[in-house]
């Protein structure tokens, strides 16, 4: 991926990342539901789910932002 994305491309990429994170969250939730125990494995699933939820919370503002040029540029 190139480093000089436009604002629109950055928002698009954040939306794609959010989709992947939500899919991973769904998979982990189903794995936790199937585990139903206090084993180390379910603890690991819970930790991964916490990280994915935190990443979703961090990326949401970028995903919901609008595309506009900075003031002062023509």
PDB file of C-alpha atoms in Angstrom:
ATOM      1  CA  UNK A   1       0.000   0.000   0.000  1.00  0.00           C
ATOM      2  CA  UNK A   2       1.272   3.436  -0.799  1.00  0.00           C
ATOM      3  CA  UNK A   3       1.855   6.041   1.906  1.00  0.00           C
ATOM      4  CA  UNK A   4       0.183   9.066   0.288  1.00  0.00           C
ATOM      5  CA  UNK A   5      -3.524   8.218   0.472  1.00  0.00           C
ATOM      6  CA  UNK A   6      -6.156  10.844  -0.163  1.00  0.00           C
ATOM      7  CA  UNK A   7      -8.621  11.581   2.627  1.00  0.00           C
ATOM      8  CA  UNK A   8     -11.316   9.643   0.769  1.00  0.00           C
ATOM      9  CA  UNK A   9      -9.016   6.624   0.374  1.00  0.00           C
ATOM     10  CA  UNK A  10      -8.126   6.768   4.071  1.00  0.00           C
ATOM     11  CA  UNK A  11     -11.790   6.723   5.060  1.00  0.00           C
ATOM     12  CA  UNK A  12     -12.396   3.849   2.634  1.00  0.00           C
ATOM     13  CA  UNK A  13      -9.491   1.862   4.115  1.00  0.00           C
ATOM     14  CA  UNK A  14     -10.764   2.466   7.646  1.00  0.00           C
ATOM     15  CA  UNK A  15     -14.201   1.160   6.602  1.00  0.00           C
ATOM     16  CA  UNK A  16     -12.593  -1.973   5.174  1.00  0.00           C
ATOM     17  CA  UNK A  17     -10.559  -2.466   8.354  1.00  0.00           C
ATOM     18  CA  UNK A  18     -13.704  -2.044  10.435  1.00  0.00           C
ATOM     19  CA  UNK A  19     -15.437  -4.735   8.375  1.00  0.00           C
ATOM     20  CA  UNK A  20     -12.574  -7.176   8.953  1.00  0.00           C
ATOM     21  CA  UNK A  21     -12.517  -6.387  12.680  1.00  0.00           C
ATOM     22  CA  UNK A  22     -16.259  -6.951  12.973  1.00  0.00           C
ATOM     23  CA  UNK A  23     -15.946 -10.287  11.176  1.00  0.00           C
ATOM     24  CA  UNK A  24     -13.145 -11.335  13.537  1.00  0.00           C
ATOM     25  CA  UNK A  25     -15.268 -10.218  16.500  1.00  0.00           C
ATOM     26  CA  UNK A  26     -18.127 -12.429  15.282  1.00  0.00           C
ATOM     27  CA  UNK A  27     -15.844 -15.443  14.903  1.00  0.00           C
ATOM     28  CA  UNK A  28     -14.397 -14.955  18.385  1.00  0.00           C
ATOM     29  CA  UNK A  29     -17.847 -14.527  19.926  1.00  0.00           C
ATOM     30  CA  UNK A  30     -18.973 -17.816  18.396  1.00  0.00           C
ATOM     31  CA  UNK A  31     -15.793 -19.516  19.627  1.00  0.00           C
ATOM     32  CA  UNK A  32     -16.425 -18.175  23.143  1.00  0.00           C
ATOM     33  CA  UNK A  33     -20.033 -19.398  23.034  1.00  0.00           C
ATOM     34  CA  UNK A  34     -18.865 -22.864  21.982  1.00  0.00           C
ATOM     35  CA  UNK A  35     -16.151 -23.002  24.675  1.00  0.00           C
ATOM     36  CA  UNK A  36     -18.384 -22.402  27.745  1.00  0.00           C
ATOM     37  CA  UNK A  37     -15.654 -22.941  30.319  1.00  0.00           C
ATOM     38  CA  UNK A  38     -13.082 -21.075  32.374  1.00  0.00           C
ATOM     39  CA  UNK A  39     -10.212 -22.681  30.522  1.00  0.00           C
ATOM     40  CA  UNK A  40      -7.099 -20.868  29.372  1.00  0.00           C
ATOM     41  CA  UNK A  41      -8.363 -21.076  25.805  1.00  0.00           C
ATOM     42  CA  UNK A  42     -11.540 -19.138  26.580  1.00  0.00           C
ATOM     43  CA  UNK A  43      -9.442 -16.555  28.463  1.00  0.00           C
ATOM     44  CA  UNK A  44      -7.324 -16.090  25.325  1.00  0.00           C
ATOM     45  CA  UNK A  45     -10.431 -15.712  23.170  1.00  0.00           C
ATOM     46  CA  UNK A  46     -11.729 -13.103  25.598  1.00  0.00           C
ATOM     47  CA  UNK A  47      -8.442 -11.192  25.467  1.00  0.00           C
ATOM     48  CA  UNK A  48      -8.477 -11.183  21.656  1.00  0.00           C
ATOM     49  CA  UNK A  49     -12.091 -10.044  21.665  1.00  0.00           C
ATOM     50  CA  UNK A  50     -11.188  -7.165  23.983  1.00  0.00           C
ATOM     51  CA  UNK A  51      -8.384  -6.065  21.646  1.00  0.00           C
ATOM     52  CA  UNK A  52     -10.612  -6.268  18.576  1.00  0.00           C
ATOM     53  CA  UNK A  53     -13.330  -4.219  20.292  1.00  0.00           C
ATOM     54  CA  UNK A  54     -10.734  -1.612  21.288  1.00  0.00           C
ATOM     55  CA  UNK A  55      -9.476  -1.447  17.684  1.00  0.00           C
ATOM     56  CA  UNK A  56     -13.066  -0.992  16.446  1.00  0.00           C
ATOM     57  CA  UNK A  57     -13.561   1.872  18.893  1.00  0.00           C
ATOM     58  CA  UNK A  58     -10.336   3.529  17.718  1.00  0.00           C
ATOM     59  CA  UNK A  59     -11.049   3.232  14.000  1.00  0.00           C
ATOM     60  CA  UNK A  60     -14.714   4.301  14.136  1.00  0.00           C
ATOM     61  CA  UNK A  61     -14.016   8.087  14.150  1.00  0.00           C
ATOM     62  CA  UNK A  62     -11.951   7.801  10.948  1.00  0.00           C
ATOM     63  CA  UNK A  63     -14.604   5.670   9.323  1.00  0.00           C
ATOM     64  CA  UNK A  64     -17.350   8.178  10.122  1.00  0.00           C
ATOM     65  CA  UNK A  65     -15.419  11.324   9.217  1.00  0.00           C
ATOM     66  CA  UNK A  66     -16.230  13.460   6.212  1.00  0.00           C
ATOM     67  CA  UNK A  67     -13.983  14.133   3.260  1.00  0.00           C
ATOM     68  CA  UNK A  68     -12.980  17.781   3.035  1.00  0.00           C
ATOM     69  CA  UNK A  69      -9.800  19.600   2.221  1.00  0.00           C
ATOM     70  CA  UNK A  70      -7.938  21.447   4.968  1.00  0.00           C
ATOM     71  CA  UNK A  71      -8.698  25.155   5.177  1.00  0.00           C
ATOM     72  CA  UNK A  72      -6.332  27.403   3.263  1.00  0.00           C
ATOM     73  CA  UNK A  73      -5.806  25.012   0.346  1.00  0.00           C
ATOM     74  CA  UNK A  74      -7.320  25.793  -3.011  1.00  0.00           C
TER      75      UNK A  74
END
